[in-house]
Amino acid sequence: MNTGVRIAAFAAALAATFGAAYGVGAAVGPFDAPTKTPVVDERTGHEGGGHAGQEGAAGM
């Protein structure tokens, strides 16, 4: 078996593997969980919890 035939066989097997994985993925569908709407700080307009509402926490 010469090198060209080995490379072609490897490429064909690789293409078949990725094709099968794509087919299974398309049949099963995404596993995404429902996403939450991000909380936006009304004062800054930024997303995320962070330290919102804790202005005086350092002086406690």
PDB file of N, CA and C in Angstrom:
ATOM      1  N   MET A   1       0.862  -1.169   0.000  1.00  0.00           N
ATOM      2  CA  MET A   1       0.000   0.000   0.000  1.00  0.00           C
ATOM      3  C   MET A   1       0.907   1.230   0.000  1.00  0.00           C
ATOM      4  N   ASN A   2       0.783   2.030  -1.020  1.00  0.00           N
ATOM      5  CA  ASN A   2       1.671   3.191  -1.096  1.00  0.00           C
ATOM      6  C   ASN A   2       1.112   4.374  -0.290  1.00  0.00           C
ATOM      7  N   THR A   3       1.902   5.412  -0.187  1.00  0.00           N
ATOM      8  CA  THR A   3       1.574   6.555   0.669  1.00  0.00           C
ATOM      9  C   THR A   3       0.315   7.281   0.206  1.00  0.00           C
ATOM     10  N   GLY A   4       0.137   7.441  -1.081  1.00  0.00           N
ATOM     11  CA  GLY A   4      -1.040   8.146  -1.595  1.00  0.00           C
ATOM     12  C   GLY A   4      -2.340   7.452  -1.235  1.00  0.00           C
ATOM     13  N   VAL A   5      -2.336   6.129  -1.309  1.00  0.00           N
ATOM     14  CA  VAL A   5      -3.545   5.370  -0.967  1.00  0.00           C
ATOM     15  C   VAL A   5      -3.823   5.476   0.529  1.00  0.00           C
ATOM     16  N   ARG A   6      -2.781   5.454   1.350  1.00  0.00           N
ATOM     17  CA  ARG A   6      -2.966   5.582   2.805  1.00  0.00           C
ATOM     18  C   ARG A   6      -3.536   6.949   3.167  1.00  0.00           C
ATOM     19  N   ILE A   7      -3.015   7.979   2.536  1.00  0.00           N
ATOM     20  CA  ILE A   7      -3.518   9.331   2.815  1.00  0.00           C
ATOM     21  C   ILE A   7      -4.970   9.467   2.371  1.00  0.00           C
ATOM     22  N   ALA A   8      -5.301   8.909   1.211  1.00  0.00           N
ATOM     23  CA  ALA A   8      -6.682   8.967   0.722  1.00  0.00           C
ATOM     24  C   ALA A   8      -7.621   8.187   1.643  1.00  0.00           C
ATOM     25  N   ALA A   9      -7.184   7.039   2.117  1.00  0.00           N
ATOM     26  CA  ALA A   9      -8.013   6.242   3.023  1.00  0.00           C
ATOM     27  C   ALA A   9      -8.216   6.977   4.349  1.00  0.00           C
ATOM     28  N   PHE A  10      -7.158   7.595   4.845  1.00  0.00           N
ATOM     29  CA  PHE A  10      -7.278   8.361   6.086  1.00  0.00           C
ATOM     30  C   PHE A  10      -8.230   9.538   5.912  1.00  0.00           C
ATOM     31  N   ALA A  11      -8.106  10.257   4.806  1.00  0.00           N
ATOM     32  CA  ALA A  11      -8.982  11.408   4.547  1.00  0.00           C
ATOM     33  C   ALA A  11     -10.433  10.965   4.413  1.00  0.00           C
ATOM     34  N   ALA A  12     -10.658   9.830   3.762  1.00  0.00           N
ATOM     35  CA  ALA A  12     -12.026   9.318   3.618  1.00  0.00           C
ATOM     36  C   ALA A  12     -12.602   8.917   4.978  1.00  0.00           C
ATOM     37  N   ALA A  13     -11.796   8.254   5.807  1.00  0.00           N
ATOM     38  CA  ALA A  13     -12.267   7.866   7.135  1.00  0.00           C
ATOM     39  C   ALA A  13     -12.538   9.084   8.001  1.00  0.00           C
ATOM     40  N   LEU A  14     -11.688  10.086   7.883  1.00  0.00           N
ATOM     41  CA  LEU A  14     -11.885  11.314   8.651  1.00  0.00           C
ATOM     42  C   LEU A  14     -13.152  12.040   8.210  1.00  0.00           C
ATOM     43  N   ALA A  15     -13.369  12.112   6.910  1.00  0.00           N
ATOM     44  CA  ALA A  15     -14.577  12.759   6.392  1.00  0.00           C
ATOM     45  C   ALA A  15     -15.827  11.994   6.818  1.00  0.00           C
ATOM     46  N   ALA A  16     -15.770  10.674   6.814  1.00  0.00           N
ATOM     47  CA  ALA A  16     -16.917   9.870   7.246  1.00  0.00           C
ATOM     48  C   ALA A  16     -17.202  10.079   8.729  1.00  0.00           C
ATOM     49  N   THR A  17     -16.152  10.176   9.526  1.00  0.00           N
ATOM     50  CA  THR A  17     -16.325  10.389  10.967  1.00  0.00           C
ATOM     51  C   THR A  17     -16.971  11.735  11.248  1.00  0.00           C
ATOM     52  N   PHE A  18     -16.450  12.791  10.613  1.00  0.00           N
ATOM     53  CA  PHE A  18     -17.035  14.117  10.831  1.00  0.00           C
ATOM     54  C   PHE A  18     -18.439  14.218  10.241  1.00  0.00           C
ATOM     55  N   GLY A  19     -18.671  13.546   9.126  1.00  0.00           N
ATOM     56  CA  GLY A  19     -20.016  13.536   8.552  1.00  0.00           C
ATOM     57  C   GLY A  19     -21.014  12.856   9.473  1.00  0.00           C
ATOM     58  N   ALA A  20     -20.611  11.745  10.073  1.00  0.00           N
ATOM     59  CA  ALA A  20     -21.493  11.050  11.013  1.00  0.00           C
ATOM     60  C   ALA A  20     -21.743  11.901  12.253  1.00  0.00           C
ATOM     61  N   ALA A  21     -20.712  12.557  12.753  1.00  0.00           N
ATOM     62  CA  ALA A  21     -20.882  13.419  13.923  1.00  0.00           C
ATOM     63  C   ALA A  21     -21.812  14.588  13.616  1.00  0.00           C
ATOM     64  N   TYR A  22     -21.696  15.146  12.440  1.00  0.00           N
ATOM     65  CA  TYR A  22     -22.577  16.243  12.043  1.00  0.00           C
ATOM     66  C   TYR A  22     -24.023  15.748  11.948  1.00  0.00           C
ATOM     67  N   GLY A  23     -24.210  14.574  11.358  1.00  0.00           N
ATOM     68  CA  GLY A  23     -25.561  14.021  11.231  1.00  0.00           C
ATOM     69  C   GLY A  23     -26.199  13.741  12.574  1.00  0.00           C
ATOM     70  N   VAL A  24     -25.431  13.178  13.501  1.00  0.00           N
ATOM     71  CA  VAL A  24     -25.965  12.914  14.838  1.00  0.00           C
ATOM     72  C   VAL A  24     -26.267  14.223  15.554  1.00  0.00           C
ATOM     73  N   GLY A  25     -25.400  15.201  15.424  1.00  0.00           N
ATOM     74  CA  GLY A  25     -25.639  16.492  16.060  1.00  0.00           C
ATOM     75  C   GLY A  25     -26.868  17.192  15.512  1.00  0.00           C
ATOM     76  N   ALA A  26     -27.082  17.086  14.219  1.00  0.00           N
ATOM     77  CA  ALA A  26     -28.263  17.709  13.617  1.00  0.00           C
ATOM     78  C   ALA A  26     -29.540  16.992  14.045  1.00  0.00           C
ATOM     79  N   ALA A  27     -29.457  15.680  14.225  1.00  0.00           N
ATOM     80  CA  ALA A  27     -30.638  14.915  14.619  1.00  0.00           C
ATOM     81  C   ALA A  27     -30.998  15.148  16.081  1.00  0.00           C
ATOM     82  N   VAL A  28     -30.000  15.269  16.938  1.00  0.00           N
ATOM     83  CA  VAL A  28     -30.246  15.420  18.370  1.00  0.00           C
ATOM     84  C   VAL A  28     -30.636  16.849  18.705  1.00  0.00           C
ATOM     85  N   GLY A  29     -29.979  17.819  18.113  1.00  0.00           N
ATOM     86  CA  GLY A  29     -30.288  19.217  18.375  1.00  0.00           C
ATOM     87  C   GLY A  29     -29.424  19.775  19.481  1.00  0.00           C
ATOM     88  N   PRO A  30     -29.537  21.072  19.751  1.00  0.00           N
ATOM     89  CA  PRO A  30     -28.691  21.715  20.767  1.00  0.00           C
ATOM     90  C   PRO A  30     -29.146  21.359  22.181  1.00  0.00           C
ATOM     91  N   PHE A  31     -28.217  21.410  23.111  1.00  0.00           N
ATOM     92  CA  PHE A  31     -28.500  21.154  24.515  1.00  0.00           C
ATOM     93  C   PHE A  31     -28.499  22.447  25.313  1.00  0.00           C
ATOM     94  N   ASP A  32     -28.801  23.559  24.682  1.00  0.00           N
ATOM     95  CA  ASP A  32     -28.766  24.845  25.368  1.00  0.00           C
ATOM     96  C   ASP A  32     -29.857  24.923  26.424  1.00  0.00           C
ATOM     97  N   ALA A  33     -29.472  25.399  27.586  1.00  0.00           N
ATOM     98  CA  ALA A  33     -30.448  25.664  28.638  1.00  0.00           C
ATOM     99  C   ALA A  33     -31.096  27.013  28.346  1.00  0.00           C
ATOM    100  N   PRO A  34     -32.325  27.206  28.801  1.00  0.00           N
ATOM    101  CA  PRO A  34     -32.940  28.515  28.601  1.00  0.00           C
ATOM    102  C   PRO A  34     -32.079  29.594  29.250  1.00  0.00           C
ATOM    103  N   THR A  35     -31.844  30.656  28.540  1.00  0.00           N
ATOM    104  CA  THR A  35     -30.992  31.716  29.058  1.00  0.00           C
ATOM    105  C   THR A  35     -31.821  32.735  29.813  1.00  0.00           C
ATOM    106  N   LYS A  36     -31.202  33.301  30.826  1.00  0.00           N
ATOM    107  CA  LYS A  36     -31.860  34.352  31.590  1.00  0.00           C
ATOM    108  C   LYS A  36     -31.600  35.696  30.928  1.00  0.00           C
ATOM    109  N   THR A  37     -32.505  36.607  31.131  1.00  0.00           N
ATOM    110  CA  THR A  37     -32.298  37.974  30.675  1.00  0.00           C
ATOM    111  C   THR A  37     -31.302  38.631  31.623  1.00  0.00           C
ATOM    112  N   PRO A  38     -30.240  39.236  31.097  1.00  0.00           N
ATOM    113  CA  PRO A  38     -29.242  39.827  31.986  1.00  0.00           C
ATOM    114  C   PRO A  38     -29.813  40.997  32.789  1.00  0.00           C
ATOM    115  N   VAL A  39     -29.363  41.098  34.015  1.00  0.00           N
ATOM    116  CA  VAL A  39     -29.776  42.200  34.883  1.00  0.00           C
ATOM    117  C   VAL A  39     -28.889  43.390  34.567  1.00  0.00           C
ATOM    118  N   VAL A  40     -29.511  44.529  34.293  1.00  0.00           N
ATOM    119  CA  VAL A  40     -28.758  45.737  33.944  1.00  0.00           C
ATOM    120  C   VAL A  40     -28.898  46.744  35.081  1.00  0.00           C
ATOM    121  N   ASP A  41     -27.759  47.230  35.560  1.00  0.00           N
ATOM    122  CA  ASP A  41     -27.752  48.255  36.596  1.00  0.00           C
ATOM    123  C   ASP A  41     -28.267  49.553  35.979  1.00  0.00           C
ATOM    124  N   GLU A  42     -29.337  50.091  36.530  1.00  0.00           N
ATOM    125  CA  GLU A  42     -29.958  51.276  35.945  1.00  0.00           C
ATOM    126  C   GLU A  42     -29.092  52.523  36.080  1.00  0.00           C
ATOM    127  N   ARG A  43     -28.208  52.571  37.087  1.00  0.00           N
ATOM    128  CA  ARG A  43     -27.370  53.746  37.285  1.00  0.00           C
ATOM    129  C   ARG A  43     -26.235  53.798  36.271  1.00  0.00           C
ATOM    130  N   THR A  44     -25.625  52.635  35.979  1.00  0.00           N
ATOM    131  CA  THR A  44     -24.464  52.622  35.104  1.00  0.00           C
ATOM    132  C   THR A  44     -24.776  52.113  33.706  1.00  0.00           C
ATOM    133  N   GLY A  45     -25.840  51.317  33.591  1.00  0.00           N
ATOM    134  CA  GLY A  45     -26.171  50.731  32.300  1.00  0.00           C
ATOM    135  C   GLY A  45     -25.381  49.463  32.002  1.00  0.00           C
ATOM    136  N   HIS A  46     -24.610  48.968  33.004  1.00  0.00           N
ATOM    137  CA  HIS A  46     -23.808  47.771  32.808  1.00  0.00           C
ATOM    138  C   HIS A  46     -24.559  46.537  33.269  1.00  0.00           C
ATOM    139  N   GLU A  47     -24.199  45.394  32.651  1.00  0.00           N
ATOM    140  CA  GLU A  47     -24.780  44.122  33.048  1.00  0.00           C
ATOM    141  C   GLU A  47     -24.057  43.574  34.265  1.00  0.00           C
ATOM    142  N   GLY A  48     -24.705  42.612  34.914  1.00  0.00           N
ATOM    143  CA  GLY A  48     -24.057  41.855  35.970  1.00  0.00           C
ATOM    144  C   GLY A  48     -24.461  42.302  37.351  1.00  0.00           C
ATOM    145  N   GLY A  49     -24.278  41.368  38.292  1.00  0.00           N
ATOM    146  CA  GLY A  49     -24.632  41.647  39.675  1.00  0.00           C
ATOM    147  C   GLY A  49     -23.627  42.556  40.325  1.00  0.00           C
ATOM    148  N   GLY A  50     -22.400  42.063  40.435  1.00  0.00           N
ATOM    149  CA  GLY A  50     -21.349  42.863  41.043  1.00  0.00           C
ATOM    150  C   GLY A  50     -21.704  43.315  42.440  1.00  0.00           C
ATOM    151  N   HIS A  51     -21.533  44.579  42.731  1.00  0.00           N
ATOM    152  CA  HIS A  51     -21.801  45.120  44.050  1.00  0.00           C
ATOM    153  C   HIS A  51     -22.914  46.161  43.985  1.00  0.00           C
ATOM    154  N   ALA A  52     -23.928  45.896  43.206  1.00  0.00           N
ATOM    155  CA  ALA A  52     -25.023  46.845  43.060  1.00  0.00           C
ATOM    156  C   ALA A  52     -25.748  47.013  44.385  1.00  0.00           C
ATOM    157  N   GLY A  53     -25.989  48.221  44.753  1.00  0.00           N
ATOM    158  CA  GLY A  53     -26.732  48.508  45.965  1.00  0.00           C
ATOM    159  C   GLY A  53     -25.894  48.404  47.239  1.00  0.00           C
ATOM    160  N   GLN A  54     -24.584  48.423  47.139  1.00  0.00           N
ATOM    161  CA  GLN A  54     -23.730  48.306  48.314  1.00  0.00           C
ATOM    162  C   GLN A  54     -22.785  49.485  48.415  1.00  0.00           C
ATOM    163  N   GLU A  55     -23.294  50.688  48.240  1.00  0.00           N
ATOM    164  CA  GLU A  55     -22.449  51.868  48.269  1.00  0.00           C
ATOM    165  C   GLU A  55     -21.818  52.058  49.631  1.00  0.00           C
ATOM    166  N   GLY A  56     -22.550  51.838  50.710  1.00  0.00           N
ATOM    167  CA  GLY A  56     -22.055  52.094  52.046  1.00  0.00           C
ATOM    168  C   GLY A  56     -21.470  50.855  52.707  1.00  0.00           C
ATOM    169  N   ALA A  57     -21.228  49.805  52.003  1.00  0.00           N
ATOM    170  CA  ALA A  57     -20.763  48.554  52.608  1.00  0.00           C
ATOM    171  C   ALA A  57     -19.358  48.696  53.181  1.00  0.00           C
ATOM    172  N   ALA A  58     -18.506  49.541  52.628  1.00  0.00           N
ATOM    173  CA  ALA A  58     -17.141  49.677  53.121  1.00  0.00           C
ATOM    174  C   ALA A  58     -17.092  50.381  54.470  1.00  0.00           C
ATOM    175  N   GLY A  59     -18.039  51.217  54.770  1.00  0.00           N
ATOM    176  CA  GLY A  59     -18.040  51.956  55.998  1.00  0.00           C
ATOM    177  C   GLY A  59     -18.745  51.260  57.148  1.00  0.00           C
ATOM    178  N   MET A  60     -19.162  50.030  56.974  1.00  0.00           N
ATOM    179  CA  MET A  60     -19.919  49.320  58.004  1.00  0.00           C
ATOM    180  C   MET A  60     -19.063  48.885  59.124  1.00  0.00           C
TER     181      MET A  60
END
